[in-house]
Coordinates of C-alpha atoms and ligand atoms in Angstrom, one line a residue:
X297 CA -5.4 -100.8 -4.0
X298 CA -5.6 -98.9 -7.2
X299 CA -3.5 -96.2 -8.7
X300 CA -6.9 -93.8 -8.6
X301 CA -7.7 -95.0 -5.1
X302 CA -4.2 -94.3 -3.4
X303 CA -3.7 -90.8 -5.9
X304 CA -7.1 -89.8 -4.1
X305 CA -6.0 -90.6 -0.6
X306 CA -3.0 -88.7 -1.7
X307 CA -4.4 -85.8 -2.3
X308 CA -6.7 -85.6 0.8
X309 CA -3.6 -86.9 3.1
X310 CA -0.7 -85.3 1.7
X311 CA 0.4 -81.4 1.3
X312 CA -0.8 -80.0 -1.6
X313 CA 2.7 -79.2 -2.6
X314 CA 3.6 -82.8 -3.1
X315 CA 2.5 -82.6 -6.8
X316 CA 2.4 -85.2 -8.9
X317 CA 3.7 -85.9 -12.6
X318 CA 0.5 -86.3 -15.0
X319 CA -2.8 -85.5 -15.2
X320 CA -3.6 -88.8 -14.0
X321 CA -1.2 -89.4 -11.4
X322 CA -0.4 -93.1 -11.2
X323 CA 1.0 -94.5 -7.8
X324 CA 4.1 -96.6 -7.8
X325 CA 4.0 -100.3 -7.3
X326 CA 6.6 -102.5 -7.8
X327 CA 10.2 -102.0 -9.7
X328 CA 12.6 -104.5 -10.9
X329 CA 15.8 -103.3 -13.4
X330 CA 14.6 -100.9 -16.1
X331 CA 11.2 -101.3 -15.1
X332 CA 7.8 -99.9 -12.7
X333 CA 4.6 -101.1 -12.6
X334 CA 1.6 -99.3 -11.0
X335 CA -1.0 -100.3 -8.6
X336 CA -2.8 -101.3 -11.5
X337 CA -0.3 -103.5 -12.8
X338 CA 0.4 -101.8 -15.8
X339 CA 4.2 -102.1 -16.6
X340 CA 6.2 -98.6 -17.2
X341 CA 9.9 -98.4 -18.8
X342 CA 11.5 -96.2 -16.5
X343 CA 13.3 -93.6 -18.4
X344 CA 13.4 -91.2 -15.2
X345 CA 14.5 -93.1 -12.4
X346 CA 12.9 -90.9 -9.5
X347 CA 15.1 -88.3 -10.6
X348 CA 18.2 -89.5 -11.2
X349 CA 18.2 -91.9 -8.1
X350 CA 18.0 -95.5 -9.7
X351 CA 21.9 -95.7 -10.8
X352 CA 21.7 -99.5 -10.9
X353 CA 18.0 -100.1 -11.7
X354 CA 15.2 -101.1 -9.6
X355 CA 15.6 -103.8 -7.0
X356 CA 19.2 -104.5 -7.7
X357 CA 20.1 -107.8 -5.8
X358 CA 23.7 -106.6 -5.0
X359 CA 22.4 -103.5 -3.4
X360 CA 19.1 -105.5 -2.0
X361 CA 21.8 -107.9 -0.2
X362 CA 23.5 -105.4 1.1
X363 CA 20.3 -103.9 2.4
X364 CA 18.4 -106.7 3.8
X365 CA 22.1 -108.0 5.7
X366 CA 22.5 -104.9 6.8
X367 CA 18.8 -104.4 9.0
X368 CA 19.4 -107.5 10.0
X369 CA 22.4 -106.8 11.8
X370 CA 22.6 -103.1 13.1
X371 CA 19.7 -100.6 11.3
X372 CA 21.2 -98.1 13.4
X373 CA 24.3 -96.1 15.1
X374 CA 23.5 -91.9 14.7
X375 CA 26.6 -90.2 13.8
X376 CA 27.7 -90.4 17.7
X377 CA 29.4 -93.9 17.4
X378 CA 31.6 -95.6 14.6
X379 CA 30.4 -97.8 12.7
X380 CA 32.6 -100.1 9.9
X381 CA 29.9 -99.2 7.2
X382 CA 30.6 -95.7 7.4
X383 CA 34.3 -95.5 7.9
X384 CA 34.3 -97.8 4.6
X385 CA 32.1 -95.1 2.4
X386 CA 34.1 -92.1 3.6
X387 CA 37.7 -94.5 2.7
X388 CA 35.9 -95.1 -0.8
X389 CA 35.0 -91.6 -1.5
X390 CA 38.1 -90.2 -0.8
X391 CA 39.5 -92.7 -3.1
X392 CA 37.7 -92.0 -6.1
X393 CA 36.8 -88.5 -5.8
X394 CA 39.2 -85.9 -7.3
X395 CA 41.9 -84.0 -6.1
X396 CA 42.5 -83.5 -2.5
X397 CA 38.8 -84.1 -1.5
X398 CA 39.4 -86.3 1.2
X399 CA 36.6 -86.6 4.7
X400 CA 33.4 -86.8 4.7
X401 CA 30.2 -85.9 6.4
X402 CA 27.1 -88.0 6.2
X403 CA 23.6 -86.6 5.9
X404 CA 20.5 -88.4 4.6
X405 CA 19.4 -86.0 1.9
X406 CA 21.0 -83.5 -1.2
X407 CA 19.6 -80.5 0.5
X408 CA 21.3 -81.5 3.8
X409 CA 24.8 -82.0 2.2
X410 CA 24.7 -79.0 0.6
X411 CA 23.8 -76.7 3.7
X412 CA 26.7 -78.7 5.2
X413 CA 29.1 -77.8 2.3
X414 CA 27.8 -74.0 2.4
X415 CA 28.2 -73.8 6.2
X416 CA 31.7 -75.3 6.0
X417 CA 33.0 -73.1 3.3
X418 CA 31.5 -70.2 5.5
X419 CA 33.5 -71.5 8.9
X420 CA 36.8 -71.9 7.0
X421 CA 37.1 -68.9 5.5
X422 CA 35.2 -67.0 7.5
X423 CA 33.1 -64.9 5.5
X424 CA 29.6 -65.2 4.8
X425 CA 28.7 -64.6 1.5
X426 CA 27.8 -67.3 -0.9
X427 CA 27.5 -67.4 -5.2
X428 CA 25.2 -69.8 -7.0
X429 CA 24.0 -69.8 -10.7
X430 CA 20.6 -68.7 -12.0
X431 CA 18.5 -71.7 -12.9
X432 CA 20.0 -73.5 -10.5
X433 CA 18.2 -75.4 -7.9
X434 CA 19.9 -77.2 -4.4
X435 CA 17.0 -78.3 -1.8
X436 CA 13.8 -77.0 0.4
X437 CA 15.8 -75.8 3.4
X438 CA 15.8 -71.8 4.0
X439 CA 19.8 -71.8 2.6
X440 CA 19.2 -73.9 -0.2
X441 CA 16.1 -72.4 -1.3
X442 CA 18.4 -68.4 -0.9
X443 CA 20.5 -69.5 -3.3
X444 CA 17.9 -71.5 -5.7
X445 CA 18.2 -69.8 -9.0
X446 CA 14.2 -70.5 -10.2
X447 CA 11.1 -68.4 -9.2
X448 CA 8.8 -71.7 -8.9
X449 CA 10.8 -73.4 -5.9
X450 CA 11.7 -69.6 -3.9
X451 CA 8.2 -70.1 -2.2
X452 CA 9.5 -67.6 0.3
X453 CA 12.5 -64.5 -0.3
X454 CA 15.6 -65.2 0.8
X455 CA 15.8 -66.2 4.4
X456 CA 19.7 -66.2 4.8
X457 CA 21.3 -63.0 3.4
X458 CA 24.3 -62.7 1.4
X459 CA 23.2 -65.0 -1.3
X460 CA 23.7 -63.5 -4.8
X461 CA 23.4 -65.3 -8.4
X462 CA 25.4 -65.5 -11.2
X463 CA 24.6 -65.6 -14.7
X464 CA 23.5 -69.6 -15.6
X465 CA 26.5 -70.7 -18.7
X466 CA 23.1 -71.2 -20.5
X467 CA 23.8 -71.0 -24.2
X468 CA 20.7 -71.3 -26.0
X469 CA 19.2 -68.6 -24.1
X470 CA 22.5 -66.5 -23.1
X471 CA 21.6 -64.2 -20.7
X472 CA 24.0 -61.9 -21.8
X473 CA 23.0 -62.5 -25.8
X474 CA 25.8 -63.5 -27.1
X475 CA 27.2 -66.3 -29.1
X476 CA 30.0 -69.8 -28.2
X477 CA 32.7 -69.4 -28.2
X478 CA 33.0 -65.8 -29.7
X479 CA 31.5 -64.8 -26.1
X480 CA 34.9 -65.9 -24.6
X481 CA 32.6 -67.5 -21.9
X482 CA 31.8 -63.7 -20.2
X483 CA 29.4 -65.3 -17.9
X484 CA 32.3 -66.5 -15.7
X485 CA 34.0 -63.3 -16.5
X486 CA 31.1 -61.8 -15.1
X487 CA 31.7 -63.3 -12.0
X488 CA 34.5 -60.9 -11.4
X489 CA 31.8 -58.0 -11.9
X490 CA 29.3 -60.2 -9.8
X491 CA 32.0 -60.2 -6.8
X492 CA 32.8 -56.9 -7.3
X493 CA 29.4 -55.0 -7.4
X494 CA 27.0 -57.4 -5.2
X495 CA 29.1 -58.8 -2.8
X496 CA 31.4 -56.6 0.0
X497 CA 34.3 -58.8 -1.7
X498 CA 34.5 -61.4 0.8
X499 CA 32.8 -64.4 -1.0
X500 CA 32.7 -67.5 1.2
X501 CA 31.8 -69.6 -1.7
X502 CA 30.4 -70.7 -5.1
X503 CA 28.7 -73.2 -5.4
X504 CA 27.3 -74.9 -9.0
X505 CA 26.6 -78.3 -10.1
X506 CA 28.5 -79.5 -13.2
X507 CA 25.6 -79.7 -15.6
X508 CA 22.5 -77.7 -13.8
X509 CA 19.6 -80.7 -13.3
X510 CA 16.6 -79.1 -12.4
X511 CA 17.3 -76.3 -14.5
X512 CA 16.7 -78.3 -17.7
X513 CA 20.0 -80.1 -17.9
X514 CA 22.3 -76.6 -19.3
X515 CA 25.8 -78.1 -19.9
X516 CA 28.5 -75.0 -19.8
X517 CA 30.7 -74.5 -22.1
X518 CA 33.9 -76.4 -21.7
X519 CA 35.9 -73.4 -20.4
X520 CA 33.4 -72.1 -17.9
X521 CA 34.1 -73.6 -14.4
X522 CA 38.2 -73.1 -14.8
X523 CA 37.4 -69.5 -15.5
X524 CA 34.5 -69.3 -13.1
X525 CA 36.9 -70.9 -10.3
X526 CA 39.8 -69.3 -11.2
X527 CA 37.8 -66.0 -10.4
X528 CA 36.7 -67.0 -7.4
X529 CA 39.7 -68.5 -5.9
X530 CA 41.4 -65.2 -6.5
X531 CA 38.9 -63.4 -4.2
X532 CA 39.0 -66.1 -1.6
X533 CA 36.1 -68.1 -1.9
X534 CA 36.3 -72.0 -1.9
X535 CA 34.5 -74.2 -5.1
X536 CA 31.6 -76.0 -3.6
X537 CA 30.7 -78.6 -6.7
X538 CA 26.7 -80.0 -6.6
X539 CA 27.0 -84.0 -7.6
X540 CA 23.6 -84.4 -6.9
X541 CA 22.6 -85.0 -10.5
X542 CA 25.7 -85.4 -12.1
X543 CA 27.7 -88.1 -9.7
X544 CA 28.4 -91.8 -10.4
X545 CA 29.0 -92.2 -13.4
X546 CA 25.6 -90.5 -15.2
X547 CA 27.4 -87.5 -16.9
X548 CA 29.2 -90.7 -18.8
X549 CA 33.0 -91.6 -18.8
X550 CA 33.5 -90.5 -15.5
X551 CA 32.6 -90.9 -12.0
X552 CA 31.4 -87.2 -11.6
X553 CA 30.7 -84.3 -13.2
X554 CA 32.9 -81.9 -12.6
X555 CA 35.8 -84.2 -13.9
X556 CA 34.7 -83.2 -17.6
X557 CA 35.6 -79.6 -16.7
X558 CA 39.3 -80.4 -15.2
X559 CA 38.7 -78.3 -12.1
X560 CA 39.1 -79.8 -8.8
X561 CA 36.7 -78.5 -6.2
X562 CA 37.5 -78.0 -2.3
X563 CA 33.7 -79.6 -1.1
X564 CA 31.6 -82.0 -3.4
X565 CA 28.0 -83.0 -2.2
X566 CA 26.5 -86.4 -3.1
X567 CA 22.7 -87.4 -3.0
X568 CA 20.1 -89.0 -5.3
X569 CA 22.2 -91.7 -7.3
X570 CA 24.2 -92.6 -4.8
X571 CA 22.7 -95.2 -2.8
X572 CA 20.0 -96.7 -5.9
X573 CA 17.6 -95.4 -3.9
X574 CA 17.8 -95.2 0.3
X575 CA 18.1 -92.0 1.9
X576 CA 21.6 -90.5 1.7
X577 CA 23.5 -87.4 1.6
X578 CA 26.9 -87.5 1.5
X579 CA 29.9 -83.9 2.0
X580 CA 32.9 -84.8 1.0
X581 CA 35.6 -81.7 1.8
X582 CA 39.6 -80.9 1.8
X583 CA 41.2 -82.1 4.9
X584 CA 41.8 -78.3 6.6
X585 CA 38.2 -77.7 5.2
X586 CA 36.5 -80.3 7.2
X587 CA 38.9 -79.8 10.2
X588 CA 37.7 -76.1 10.5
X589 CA 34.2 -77.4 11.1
X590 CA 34.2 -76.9 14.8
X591 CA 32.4 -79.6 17.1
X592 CA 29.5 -79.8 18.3
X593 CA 27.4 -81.1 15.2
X594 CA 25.8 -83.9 14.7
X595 CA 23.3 -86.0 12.1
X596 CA 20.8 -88.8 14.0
X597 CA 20.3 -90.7 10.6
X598 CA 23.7 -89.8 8.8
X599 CA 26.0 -92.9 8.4
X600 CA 23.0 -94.8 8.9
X601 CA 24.5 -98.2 8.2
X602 CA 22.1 -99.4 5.7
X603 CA 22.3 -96.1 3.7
X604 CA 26.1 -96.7 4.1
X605 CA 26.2 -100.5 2.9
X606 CA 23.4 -99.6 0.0
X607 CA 26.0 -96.7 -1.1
X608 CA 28.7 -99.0 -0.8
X609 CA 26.9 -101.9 -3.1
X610 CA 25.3 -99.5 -5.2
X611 CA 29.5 -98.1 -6.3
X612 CA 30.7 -101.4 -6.1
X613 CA 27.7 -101.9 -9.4
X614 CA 28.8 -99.0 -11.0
X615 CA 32.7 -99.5 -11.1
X616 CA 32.2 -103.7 -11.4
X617 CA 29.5 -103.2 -14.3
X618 CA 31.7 -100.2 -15.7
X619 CA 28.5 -98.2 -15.9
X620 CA 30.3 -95.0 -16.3
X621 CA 31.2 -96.4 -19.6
X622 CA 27.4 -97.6 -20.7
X623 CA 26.2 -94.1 -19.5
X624 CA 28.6 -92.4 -22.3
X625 CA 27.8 -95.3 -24.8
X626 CA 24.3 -95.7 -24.6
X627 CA 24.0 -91.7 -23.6
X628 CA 25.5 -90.8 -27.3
X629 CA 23.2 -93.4 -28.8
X630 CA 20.3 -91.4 -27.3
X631 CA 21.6 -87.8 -27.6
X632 CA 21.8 -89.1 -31.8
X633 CA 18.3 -90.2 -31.9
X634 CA 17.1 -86.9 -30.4
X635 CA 18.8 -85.0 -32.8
X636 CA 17.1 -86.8 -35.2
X637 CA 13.6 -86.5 -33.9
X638 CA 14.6 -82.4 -33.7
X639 CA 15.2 -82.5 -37.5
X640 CA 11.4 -83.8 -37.8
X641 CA 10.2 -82.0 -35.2
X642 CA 10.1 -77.8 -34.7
X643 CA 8.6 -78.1 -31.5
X644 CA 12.2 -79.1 -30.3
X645 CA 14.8 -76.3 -30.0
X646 CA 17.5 -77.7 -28.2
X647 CA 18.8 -81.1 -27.5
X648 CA 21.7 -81.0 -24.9
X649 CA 22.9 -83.2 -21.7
X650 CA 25.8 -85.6 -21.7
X651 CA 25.9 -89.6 -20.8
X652 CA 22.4 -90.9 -19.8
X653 CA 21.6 -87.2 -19.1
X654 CA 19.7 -86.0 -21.8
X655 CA 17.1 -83.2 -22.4
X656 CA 15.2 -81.5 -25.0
X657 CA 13.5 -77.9 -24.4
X658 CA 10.3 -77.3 -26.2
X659 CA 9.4 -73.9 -27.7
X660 CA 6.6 -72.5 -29.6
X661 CA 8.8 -71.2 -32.6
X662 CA 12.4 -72.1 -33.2
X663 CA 12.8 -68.7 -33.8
X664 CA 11.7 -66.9 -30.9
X665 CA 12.2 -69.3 -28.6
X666 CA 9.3 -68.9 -26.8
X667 CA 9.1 -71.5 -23.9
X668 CA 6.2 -74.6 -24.3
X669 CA 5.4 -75.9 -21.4
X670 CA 1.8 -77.3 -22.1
X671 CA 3.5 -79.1 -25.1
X672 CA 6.0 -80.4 -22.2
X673 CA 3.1 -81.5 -20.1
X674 CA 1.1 -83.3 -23.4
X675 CA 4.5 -85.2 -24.4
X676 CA 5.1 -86.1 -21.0
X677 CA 1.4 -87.8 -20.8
X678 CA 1.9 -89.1 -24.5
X679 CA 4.4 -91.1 -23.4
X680 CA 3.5 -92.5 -20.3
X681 CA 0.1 -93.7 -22.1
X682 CA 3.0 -95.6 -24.2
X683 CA 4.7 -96.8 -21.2
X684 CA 7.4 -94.9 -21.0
X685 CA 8.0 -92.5 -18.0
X686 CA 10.1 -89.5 -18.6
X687 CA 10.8 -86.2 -16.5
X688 CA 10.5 -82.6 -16.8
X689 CA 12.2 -79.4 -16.0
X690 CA 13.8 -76.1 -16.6
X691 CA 12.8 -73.2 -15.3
X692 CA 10.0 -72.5 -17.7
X693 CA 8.7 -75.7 -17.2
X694 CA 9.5 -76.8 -21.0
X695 CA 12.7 -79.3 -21.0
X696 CA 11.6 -83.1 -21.0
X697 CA 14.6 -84.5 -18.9
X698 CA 15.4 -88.2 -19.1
X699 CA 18.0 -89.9 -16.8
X700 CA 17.4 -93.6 -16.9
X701 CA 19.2 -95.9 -15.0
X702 CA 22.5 -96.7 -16.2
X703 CA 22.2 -99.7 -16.9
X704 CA 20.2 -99.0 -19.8
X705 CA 20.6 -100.4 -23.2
X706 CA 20.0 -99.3 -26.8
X707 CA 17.3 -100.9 -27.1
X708 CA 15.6 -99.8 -23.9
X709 CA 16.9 -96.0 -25.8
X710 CA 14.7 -97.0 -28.9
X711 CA 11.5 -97.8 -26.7
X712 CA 11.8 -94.6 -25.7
X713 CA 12.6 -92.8 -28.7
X714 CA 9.8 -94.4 -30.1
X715 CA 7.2 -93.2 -27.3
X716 CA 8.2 -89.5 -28.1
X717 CA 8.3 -89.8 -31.6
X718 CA 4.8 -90.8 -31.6
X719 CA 4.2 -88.3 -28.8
X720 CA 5.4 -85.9 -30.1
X721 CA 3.2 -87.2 -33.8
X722 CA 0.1 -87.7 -32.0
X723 CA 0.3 -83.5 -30.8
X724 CA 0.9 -82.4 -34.6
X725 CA -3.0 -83.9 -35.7
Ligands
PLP112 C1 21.5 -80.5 -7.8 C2 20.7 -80.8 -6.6 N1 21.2 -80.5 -5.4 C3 20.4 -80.7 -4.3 C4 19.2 -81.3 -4.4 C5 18.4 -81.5 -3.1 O1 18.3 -82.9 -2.9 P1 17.2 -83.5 -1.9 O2 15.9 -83.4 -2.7 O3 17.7 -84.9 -1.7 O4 17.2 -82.7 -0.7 C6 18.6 -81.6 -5.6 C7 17.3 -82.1 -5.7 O5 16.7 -82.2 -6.8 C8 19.4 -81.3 -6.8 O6 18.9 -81.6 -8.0

């Protein structure tokens, strides 16, 4: 098959709103470490990782093993039985996460574990109401979608009700128009305001990830989530913290994300990276939290053993190989080599992200600030046709994201610095 046969069949098989990156789409081969090749065999450094879902590379034989031992034994229990794979995942995240966080639930998707974090903080403290951040973005089911903080994914208006937003700790475009740090972080001061004015003052929960992924990778200000927290803890509500993005290890330095801000959330919710690759979503709550979830509830493929034991390998990578550590090493490395390309190129107004989670938004005039999103698209294609593959996002559409795998190297960082420099060259004739 060919990528132009199987983008065609695609398009006549699949929903139109399964979109693909590029104006020629290419279809997915074969992967092995840093790299993809199409259907047509051409070879693509992966500097995207299917959003964030690679942790360990493509093909990793650890997590392969695991895998292929795995459906060879038992490919499947449903949640209604024990299983030793599962029981060993929920021991290991209640190691390693922070604070008190300490049973889980098993799902097989982000959107999944966060409705299940949502509905628990709701049954626990019995209220209904729930606050996320603008530009924030947490799955396709009707809850997620309520609280998504972008007008491209809210297909529909809020189906659940009490959902309200918070201002996004988005500094190079502060919704509020002020400056860091003389701002003294007001967006989470304005959470107090938030609670006060749009909510009946019960709050159930808020609910953020660390850095905000889809959004175009907006890193708060250091203060933000104690404030934020603090705020909401006083009115009751519980901290729900979104790891989707930012867990294991790719913020850099640390296992998650949230563990740069020193706050310790009551529920954390685990998809994407977690497993390299096989379906998996993952709720991870305080004891009494958990424990106020009352039966009956049940997920047919969550704990699926082979999700389990590919989690479980795919961890065992990241802590053996110390790929926390390479994230922050190798992140820096690339976060300096997009700074430099933003003194060369105006199209670039910010450079922001931490470990091997880096973005740069694209604007029309540094001083306006006026969103570029065809410029995203053209850079995006520039560097593909170099073989490189990078992602997208923001809510205007204009920040190139990148989150390679972690085990990337500085050298794999200068193949793709050098694909967007000469993007981003072959725009200006
Ligand atoms: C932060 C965050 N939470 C939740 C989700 C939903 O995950 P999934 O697509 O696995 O349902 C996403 C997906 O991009 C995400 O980025």
């Amino acid at each position: 098959m060919s990528n132009q046969e199987t983008t065609r069949r695609h398009q006549d098989y699949l929903w139109k709103c399964v979109t693909n990156y590029y104006e020629e789409p290419i279809a997915l081969a074969r992967g092995e470490g840093m790299y993809v090749w199409d259907e047509d065999g051409k070879r693509y450094l992966d500097c995207f990782g299917g959003i964030l879902v690679t942790s360990v590379g493509h093909a990793n034989a650890h997590v392969t093993e695991a895998i292929v031992d795995q459906a060879r034994t038992l490919a499947h229990t449903s949640t209604l039985y024990a299983s030793g794979p599962q029981v060993a995942l929920a021991e290991k995240l209640a190691e390693i996460t922070p604070g008190a966080l300490e049973k889980s639930f098993f799902t097989s998707s982000g959107t999944e574990a966060d409705e299940t974090a949502v509905m628990a903080a709701k049954l626990y403290t019995g209220r209904q109401e729930v606050i996320s951040l603008r530009h924030s973005y947490g799955g396709r089911s009707a809850a997620a979608l309520s609280t998504a903080g972008q007008a491209a994914w809210r297909v529909l208006p809020a189906q659940v009700a009490g959902c309200v937003q918070a201002p996004a700790p988005y500094c190079y475009r502060c919704p509020l128009r002020l400056t860091y740090p003389e701002c003294d972080v007001a967006c989470a001061k304005d959470l107090k305001e938030l609670i006060e004015t749009s909510t009946s003052g019960q709050v159930a929960a808020f609910i953020a990830e660390p850095i905000l992924g889809s959004g175009g990778y907006i890193v708060p200000p250091k203060e933000y989530f104690k404030e934020a927290v603090a705020i909401v803890r006083r009115y009751g509500g519980v901290f729900i913290a979104d790891e989707v993005q930012t867990g294991w290890g790719r913020t850099g330095g640390k296992m998650f994300g949230i563990e740069h801000w020193e706050v310790e959330p009551d529920i954390m919710t685990f998809a994407k990276g977690m497993a390299n690759g096989v379906p998996i979503g993952g709720t991870v709550a305080r004891r009494e939290i958990a424990d106020a979830y009352p039966a009956l509830s049940l997920s047919t493929f969550g704990g699926n053993p082979i999700s389990m034991r590919a989690a479980l390998a795919t961890i065992e990578v990241i802590e053996r190989e110390n790929l926390a550590r390479n994230a922050q090493v190798v992140g820096d490395y690339l976060r300096e080599k997009l700074m430099g390309l933003q003194e060369r190129y105006d199209a670039i107004g910010d450079v922001r992200g931490m470990g091997l989670m880096q973005g740069i938004e694209l604007v029309k005039d540094r001083r306006t600030k006026e969103p570029d999103a065809p410029t995203t698209q053209r850079v995006m294609d520039e560097a593909k046709r170099r073989g490189v593959l990078i992602g997208k996002g923001g809510t205007y559409g204009n920040v190139i994201r990148m989150g390679p795998p972690l085990i990337a190297s500085k050298g794999d960082i200068d193949e793709l610095v050098a694909a967007l420099d000469a993007g981003l060259a072959a725009l200006q004739q």
